[in-house]
CSV table of C-alpha atoms and ligand atoms in Angstrom, one decimal:
chain,number,residue,atom,x,y,z
A,1,MET,CA,99.6,78.0,111.7
A,2,ASN,CA,97.6,77.6,114.9
A,3,ALA,CA,94.6,79.3,113.4
A,4,VAL,CA,94.7,76.7,110.6
A,5,ILE,CA,95.0,73.8,113.0
A,6,ARG,CA,92.2,75.1,115.1
A,7,GLY,CA,90.0,75.6,111.9
A,8,VAL,CA,90.6,72.0,110.8
A,9,VAL,CA,90.0,70.6,114.3
A,10,LYS,CA,86.8,72.6,115.0
A,11,SER,CA,85.1,72.1,111.6
A,12,ALA,CA,86.1,68.4,111.4
A,13,ILE,CA,84.6,67.8,114.9
A,14,ILE,CA,81.7,70.2,114.9
A,15,ARG,CA,80.5,69.7,111.4
A,16,HIS,CA,81.4,66.1,110.7
A,17,GLY,CA,82.1,64.4,114.0
A,18,TRP,CA,85.5,63.2,112.7
A,19,GLN,CA,88.5,62.4,114.7
A,20,VAL,CA,91.6,64.6,114.1
A,21,ILE,CA,95.2,63.4,114.6
A,22,GLY,CA,98.0,66.1,114.7
A,23,ILE,CA,101.3,65.0,113.2
A,24,GLU,CA,104.3,66.6,115.0
A,25,ASP,CA,107.2,68.4,113.2
A,26,GLY,CA,105.8,68.2,109.7
A,27,PHE,CA,106.5,65.2,107.5
A,28,ASP,CA,109.1,64.0,109.9
A,29,GLY,CA,106.3,63.1,112.2
A,30,LEU,CA,105.0,60.5,109.7
A,31,LEU,CA,108.3,58.6,109.8
A,32,GLU,CA,107.4,57.2,113.2
A,33,LEU,CA,104.2,56.0,114.8
A,34,ASN,CA,104.7,57.9,118.1
A,35,ARG,CA,104.9,61.4,116.8
A,36,CYS,CA,101.2,62.2,116.6
A,37,ARG,CA,98.4,62.9,119.0
A,38,PRO,CA,94.7,63.3,118.9
A,39,LEU,CA,93.5,66.9,118.6
A,40,THR,CA,90.3,67.7,120.4
A,41,LEU,CA,88.3,70.9,120.9
A,42,GLU,CA,90.1,71.1,124.2
A,43,SER,CA,93.6,70.9,122.7
A,44,VAL,CA,92.9,73.9,120.3
A,45,ARG,CA,91.3,76.1,123.0
A,46,GLY,CA,93.1,79.5,123.2
A,47,ILE,CA,95.6,79.0,120.4
A,48,LEU,CA,94.2,81.5,117.9
A,49,PRO,CA,96.3,84.5,119.1
A,50,ARG,CA,99.4,82.4,119.5
A,51,GLY,CA,102.1,82.5,116.8
A,52,GLY,CA,104.0,79.3,115.7
A,53,THR,CA,102.4,75.9,115.8
A,54,ILE,CA,101.4,73.7,118.7
A,55,LEU,CA,102.5,70.7,116.6
A,56,GLY,CA,106.0,71.8,115.9
A,57,THR,CA,107.5,72.0,112.4
A,58,THR,CA,110.6,71.8,110.3
A,59,ASN,CA,111.6,73.3,107.0
A,60,ARG,CA,114.2,70.7,106.5
A,61,GLY,CA,112.4,67.4,106.7
A,62,ASN,CA,111.8,65.7,103.3
A,63,PRO,CA,110.8,62.0,103.5
A,64,LEU,CA,111.6,61.6,99.9
A,65,PHE,CA,115.2,62.7,100.3
A,66,TYR,CA,115.8,62.0,104.0
A,67,HIS,CA,119.3,62.6,105.1
A,68,LEU,CA,120.8,60.0,107.5
A,69,ILE,CA,123.5,62.1,109.2
A,70,ARG,CA,125.5,59.3,110.7
A,71,GLU,CA,125.5,57.1,107.5
A,72,GLY,CA,126.1,60.2,105.3
A,73,LYS,CA,123.5,59.1,102.8
A,74,THR,CA,120.0,60.1,101.5
A,75,VAL,CA,117.1,57.7,101.4
A,76,ASP,CA,113.5,57.7,100.1
A,77,TYR,CA,111.2,57.1,103.0
A,78,SER,CA,107.9,57.5,101.1
A,79,ASP,CA,107.0,53.9,101.6
A,80,ARG,CA,107.4,54.3,105.3
A,81,VAL,CA,105.2,57.4,105.3
A,82,LEU,CA,102.5,55.4,103.3
A,83,GLU,CA,102.7,52.5,105.7
A,84,ASN,CA,102.5,54.7,108.8
A,85,PHE,CA,99.6,56.6,107.3
A,86,ARG,CA,97.7,53.4,106.9
A,87,THR,CA,98.7,51.9,110.3
A,88,LEU,CA,97.5,55.1,112.0
A,89,GLY,CA,94.1,54.6,110.2
A,90,LEU,CA,94.2,58.0,108.6
A,91,ASP,CA,91.8,58.9,105.8
A,92,ALA,CA,93.3,62.1,104.7
A,93,LEU,CA,96.3,64.4,105.2
A,94,VAL,CA,96.1,68.2,105.5
A,95,ALA,CA,99.5,69.5,104.6
A,96,VAL,CA,100.2,73.1,105.6
A,97,GLY,CA,103.3,74.6,104.1
A,98,GLY,CA,105.1,76.7,101.6
A,99,GLU,CA,106.3,75.7,98.1
A,100,GLY,CA,108.8,73.1,99.4
A,101,SER,CA,106.4,71.3,101.7
A,102,LEU,CA,103.6,71.4,99.2
A,103,LYS,CA,105.8,69.8,96.5
A,104,ILE,CA,106.5,66.9,99.0
A,105,ALA,CA,102.7,66.7,99.6
A,106,LEU,CA,102.1,66.5,95.9
A,107,GLU,CA,104.6,63.7,95.5
A,108,LEU,CA,103.0,61.8,98.4
A,109,SER,CA,99.6,62.4,96.8
A,110,LYS,CA,100.9,60.9,93.5
A,111,ARG,CA,102.0,57.9,95.6
A,112,GLY,CA,98.5,57.3,97.0
A,113,VAL,CA,98.2,59.6,100.1
A,114,PRO,CA,94.9,61.6,99.9
A,115,VAL,CA,96.3,65.1,100.5
A,116,VAL,CA,94.8,68.5,100.7
A,117,GLY,CA,97.1,71.5,100.9
A,118,VAL,CA,97.0,74.9,102.8
A,119,PRO,CA,99.4,77.7,101.6
A,120,LYS,CA,101.6,78.9,104.5
A,121,THR,CA,104.6,81.1,104.0
A,122,ILE,CA,105.6,84.7,105.0
A,123,ASP,CA,107.1,85.0,101.5
A,124,ASN,CA,103.7,85.0,99.7
A,125,ASP,CA,105.4,83.2,96.8
A,126,LEU,CA,102.9,80.5,96.0
A,127,LEU,CA,101.0,80.7,92.7
A,128,GLY,CA,97.2,80.5,92.5
A,129,THR,CA,96.4,82.3,95.8
A,130,ASP,CA,96.3,86.1,96.3
A,131,PHE,CA,97.8,85.6,99.8
A,132,THR,CA,99.4,82.9,101.8
A,133,PHE,CA,98.7,83.1,105.5
A,134,GLY,CA,101.6,84.5,107.6
A,135,TYR,CA,102.5,87.1,105.0
A,136,ASN,CA,100.3,89.8,106.4
A,137,THR,CA,101.8,89.3,109.9
A,138,ALA,CA,105.3,89.5,108.6
A,139,LEU,CA,104.4,92.6,106.6
A,140,GLU,CA,103.0,94.3,109.7
A,141,THR,CA,106.2,93.6,111.6
A,142,ALA,CA,108.3,95.0,108.8
A,143,THR,CA,106.2,98.1,108.5
A,144,ASP,CA,106.4,98.6,112.3
A,145,ALA,CA,110.2,98.3,112.1
A,146,LEU,CA,110.3,101.0,109.4
A,147,ASP,CA,108.2,103.3,111.5
A,148,LYS,CA,110.6,102.9,114.3
A,149,LEU,CA,113.7,103.3,112.1
A,150,HIS,CA,112.4,106.6,110.9
A,151,THR,CA,113.1,108.1,114.3
A,152,THR,CA,116.9,107.5,114.3
A,153,ALA,CA,117.1,108.1,110.5
A,154,GLU,CA,115.6,111.6,110.9
A,155,SER,CA,117.2,112.6,114.1
A,156,HIS,CA,120.7,111.4,113.2
A,157,HIS,CA,120.5,112.2,109.5
A,158,ARG,CA,121.4,108.7,108.6
A,159,VAL,CA,120.8,106.1,105.9
A,160,MET,CA,119.0,103.2,107.6
A,161,ILE,CA,118.9,99.9,105.7
A,162,LEU,CA,116.3,97.3,106.8
A,163,GLU,CA,116.9,93.8,105.5
A,164,VAL,CA,113.8,91.7,105.3
A,165,MET,CA,113.0,88.1,104.4
A,166,GLY,CA,111.0,86.8,101.4
A,167,ARG,CA,113.5,84.4,99.9
A,168,TYR,CA,113.4,84.9,96.1
A,169,ALA,CA,110.3,87.1,96.2
A,170,GLY,CA,110.2,90.8,97.0
A,171,TRP,CA,106.7,91.0,98.4
A,172,ILE,CA,107.5,91.8,102.0
A,173,ALA,CA,110.1,94.4,101.0
A,174,LEU,CA,107.9,96.1,98.4
A,175,GLU,CA,104.6,96.3,100.4
A,176,SER,CA,106.2,97.1,103.8
A,177,GLY,CA,108.4,99.7,102.0
A,178,ILE,CA,105.3,101.4,100.5
A,179,ALA,CA,103.4,101.2,103.8
A,180,GLY,CA,106.4,102.3,105.8
A,181,GLY,CA,107.4,105.3,103.6
A,182,ALA,CA,110.8,103.9,102.4
A,183,ASP,CA,112.8,105.9,99.9
A,184,VAL,CA,114.5,103.0,98.2
A,185,ILE,CA,113.3,99.4,97.9
A,186,LEU,CA,115.5,96.6,96.6
A,187,ILE,CA,113.8,93.4,95.5
A,188,PRO,CA,115.1,90.2,93.7
A,189,GLU,CA,112.8,90.8,90.7
A,190,ILE,CA,114.7,94.1,89.9
A,191,PRO,CA,118.5,93.7,90.1
A,192,PHE,CA,119.8,97.0,91.4
A,193,ASP,CA,122.3,99.5,90.2
A,194,ILE,CA,124.2,100.7,93.2
A,195,GLN,CA,125.4,103.9,91.6
A,196,ARG,CA,121.9,104.9,90.9
A,197,VAL,CA,120.8,104.1,94.4
A,198,CYS,CA,123.7,106.3,95.7
A,199,ALA,CA,122.7,109.1,93.3
A,200,ALA,CA,119.1,108.9,94.5
A,201,ILE,CA,120.1,109.2,98.2
A,202,ARG,CA,122.5,112.1,97.4
A,203,GLN,CA,119.7,113.9,95.5
A,204,ARG,CA,117.4,113.5,98.5
A,205,SER,CA,120.0,115.0,100.7
A,206,GLU,CA,120.5,117.9,98.3
A,207,ARG,CA,116.8,118.6,98.4
A,208,GLY,CA,116.9,118.8,102.1
A,209,SER,CA,116.0,115.3,103.2
A,210,ARG,CA,119.1,114.5,105.2
A,211,PHE,CA,118.1,110.9,105.8
A,212,SER,CA,117.0,107.9,103.8
A,213,ILE,CA,115.3,104.6,104.5
A,214,ILE,CA,116.2,101.6,102.4
A,215,VAL,CA,114.3,98.3,102.5
A,216,ALA,CA,116.4,95.4,101.0
A,217,ALA,CA,114.8,92.0,100.4
A,218,GLU,CA,117.2,89.3,101.4
A,219,GLY,CA,117.1,88.0,97.8
A,220,ALA,CA,117.9,91.3,96.2
A,221,TYR,CA,121.2,91.5,94.2
A,222,PRO,CA,123.1,93.9,92.0
A,223,ALA,CA,122.7,93.8,88.2
A,224,GLY,CA,125.4,91.5,86.9
A,225,GLY,CA,126.1,90.2,90.4
A,226,SER,CA,124.6,87.4,92.6
A,227,ARG,CA,122.6,87.0,95.8
A,228,VAL,CA,124.2,87.2,99.2
A,229,VAL,CA,124.1,83.7,100.6
A,230,ALA,CA,124.6,83.1,104.4
A,231,HIS,CA,124.7,79.3,104.0
A,232,GLU,CA,125.0,77.2,100.9
A,233,ALA,CA,122.6,74.3,100.2
A,234,ASP,CA,124.0,71.0,101.2
A,235,GLU,CA,122.7,67.5,101.9
A,236,ARG,CA,121.1,68.7,105.1
A,237,HIS,CA,119.7,71.9,103.7
A,238,ALA,CA,117.9,71.5,100.5
A,239,ILE,CA,118.0,75.2,99.7
A,240,GLU,CA,120.5,77.9,100.4
A,241,ARG,CA,119.9,80.3,103.2
A,242,LEU,CA,120.0,84.0,102.2
A,243,GLY,CA,121.2,86.9,104.3
A,244,GLY,CA,123.7,89.7,104.3
A,245,ILE,CA,122.4,92.0,101.5
A,246,GLY,CA,122.0,94.9,104.0
A,247,GLN,CA,125.7,94.9,104.9
A,248,TYR,CA,126.6,94.4,101.3
A,249,VAL,CA,124.7,97.5,100.3
A,250,ALA,CA,126.2,99.5,103.2
A,251,LYS,CA,129.7,98.5,102.1
A,252,GLN,CA,129.0,99.7,98.5
A,253,PHE,CA,128.0,103.1,99.9
A,254,GLU,CA,131.5,103.7,101.2
A,255,GLY,CA,133.2,106.0,98.8
A,256,CYS,CA,130.0,107.1,97.1
A,257,LEU,CA,128.1,108.5,100.0
A,258,ASP,CA,129.2,110.8,102.8
A,259,MET,CA,126.5,109.8,105.3
A,260,ASP,CA,126.3,107.5,108.3
A,261,VAL,CA,124.8,104.2,107.3
A,262,ARG,CA,123.3,101.6,109.7
A,263,VAL,CA,121.9,98.2,108.9
A,264,THR,CA,119.1,96.3,110.7
A,265,VAL,CA,118.4,92.7,109.9
A,266,LEU,CA,114.8,92.0,110.9
A,267,GLY,CA,115.3,88.2,110.7
A,268,HIS,CA,113.0,85.8,112.4
A,269,LEU,CA,111.0,88.6,114.2
A,270,GLN,CA,109.0,88.5,111.0
A,271,ARG,CA,108.0,85.0,111.5
A,272,GLY,CA,106.8,85.3,115.1
A,273,GLY,CA,104.4,87.0,117.4
A,274,SER,CA,100.6,87.1,117.5
A,275,PRO,CA,99.1,86.8,114.0
A,276,THR,CA,97.2,89.8,112.6
A,277,THR,CA,93.4,89.8,112.3
A,278,PHE,CA,93.8,89.2,108.6
A,279,ASP,CA,96.0,86.1,109.1
A,280,ARG,CA,93.8,84.7,111.9
A,281,ALA,CA,90.7,85.0,109.7
A,282,LEU,CA,92.5,83.7,106.6
A,283,GLY,CA,94.1,80.7,108.5
A,284,SER,CA,90.6,79.9,110.0
A,285,ARG,CA,89.0,80.0,106.5
A,286,PHE,CA,91.8,77.9,105.0
A,287,GLY,CA,91.5,75.3,107.8
A,288,THR,CA,87.8,74.9,107.5
A,289,LYS,CA,88.1,74.8,103.7
A,290,ALA,CA,90.6,72.0,104.0
A,291,VAL,CA,88.1,70.0,105.9
A,292,ALA,CA,85.4,70.7,103.3
A,293,MET,CA,87.8,69.6,100.6
A,294,VAL,CA,88.4,66.3,102.5
A,295,ALA,CA,84.6,65.8,102.8
A,296,ALA,CA,84.2,66.4,99.0
A,297,GLY,CA,87.2,64.1,98.2
A,298,GLU,CA,89.0,67.1,96.5
A,299,PHE,CA,92.5,65.6,97.0
A,300,GLY,CA,95.7,66.8,95.4
A,301,ARG,CA,94.4,70.4,95.6
A,302,MET,CA,95.2,73.4,97.7
A,303,ALA,CA,92.9,75.9,99.4
A,304,CYS,CA,93.5,79.4,97.9
A,305,LEU,CA,92.2,82.9,98.2
A,306,ARG,CA,91.0,84.6,95.0
A,307,GLY,CA,89.7,88.1,95.6
A,308,ARG,CA,87.5,87.7,98.6
A,309,THR,CA,86.6,84.1,97.9
A,310,ILE,CA,88.2,80.9,99.2
A,311,GLY,CA,88.6,78.3,96.5
A,312,THR,CA,90.8,75.4,95.5
A,313,ILE,CA,93.5,74.8,92.8
A,314,PRO,CA,95.6,71.8,92.0
A,315,ILE,CA,98.8,71.7,94.2
A,316,GLU,CA,100.7,71.0,91.0
A,317,GLU,CA,99.6,74.4,89.6
A,318,ALA,CA,100.4,76.3,92.8
A,319,THR,CA,103.9,74.9,93.0
A,320,ARG,CA,104.8,75.0,89.3
A,321,ASP,CA,106.6,78.2,89.7
A,322,LEU,CA,107.1,81.0,92.2
A,323,ASN,CA,104.7,83.9,92.5
A,324,LEU,CA,107.0,86.8,92.1
A,325,VAL,CA,106.6,90.6,91.9
A,326,ASP,CA,106.0,91.8,88.4
A,327,PRO,CA,108.7,94.5,87.9
A,328,ASP,CA,106.3,96.4,85.6
A,329,GLY,CA,103.1,95.6,87.5
A,330,GLU,CA,100.8,97.8,89.4
A,331,ILE,CA,102.5,97.6,92.8
A,332,ALA,CA,106.0,98.3,91.5
A,333,ARG,CA,104.5,101.2,89.5
A,334,THR,CA,102.7,102.5,92.6
A,335,ALA,CA,106.1,102.6,94.4
A,336,GLU,CA,107.7,104.5,91.6
A,337,ASP,CA,104.7,106.9,91.4
A,338,LEU,CA,105.3,107.6,95.0
A,339,GLY,CA,108.9,108.6,94.3
A,340,ILE,CA,110.3,105.4,95.7
A,341,MET,CA,113.5,104.3,94.0
A,342,LEU,CA,113.5,100.6,93.0
A,343,GLY,CA,117.2,100.3,92.2
A,344,ARG,CA,116.8,100.7,88.5
B,401,F6P,O1,110.4,80.8,103.6
B,401,F6P,C1,110.2,81.5,104.8
B,401,F6P,C2,111.5,82.1,105.2
B,401,F6P,O2,111.3,82.8,106.4
B,401,F6P,C3,112.3,82.9,104.2
B,401,F6P,O3,111.7,84.2,104.1
B,401,F6P,C4,113.7,82.9,104.8
B,401,F6P,O4,114.6,83.0,103.7
B,401,F6P,C5,113.7,81.5,105.4
B,401,F6P,O5,112.4,81.0,105.6
B,401,F6P,C6,114.5,81.4,106.7
B,401,F6P,O6,114.6,80.1,107.0
B,401,F6P,P1,115.3,79.6,108.3
B,401,F6P,O7,114.2,79.8,109.4
B,401,F6P,O8,115.6,78.1,108.1
B,401,F6P,O9,116.5,80.4,108.6
């Protein structure tokens, strides 16, 4: 995120001589007038290798359905956002976020806020862009974890399950699993058959590989079953929080597998740390593109990466659906060609 902020600030100031105001904590920061600050070349110095965001963020704040905890009701604050936007003297809003945040941005754009979007999520589940920034860094962390898990798996002859994030998309699991030499990868796009998974691990064992590495996407679920939810959606959390598939799979192995099984939940380690070179470059390119879009009056659109080129697409198109793994596509096929079991 910091690479994007830096890209916006540097190109707005260096190329256009504009003033940049940073809004704190996502859309929540637009509900008040004192939650923003000028961003100068000085304020973005040294932030490129830092994970997170110097502005703070939230994945809960939605001004269109704002939950007033004490009153126990939900209100639409879009008028207040519009009013504050004008009072602050802003000419454009660069909204950096995943599907949920960009849907809010789209709504605000329909209500008169000149918005440009930048695709940010480790899940890589936005349509219209080959990659969202953050994904590559998460992938790197997951692959590194798999490399490390191999040590114990091999030495102790165990089944090691790594649960990774990705929400309803299996990108992190699939690509880290391929890169990290997993034996089984379970993704939401391919509901799995636990008996077949068990049989695959037993066969490996019979062939002399006395350990197995399984990557389970948090959104993966058994055929005919449902996702493992850690926290249901409620008025404060617009969407359910997933988690627990690793333990679920381990439990299913009892009775069908005579091997030690251990589960590692990678969790928020995937969302932190210094961004990879790829993400720093991509974030910088998205940030400068956002400024170019503002200069060209290309509002209601999102910066995107297609092949090696940065372009733009309507936010509406990018958020129409989720970008999911094609179960019969090239990457899934690659995994199976490598002998990786995808749970089917
Ligand atoms: O959308 C990004 C993501 O990291 C998902 O992969 C994960 O399911 C979720 O956010 C976790 O959200 P929280 O930080 O609120 O637990």
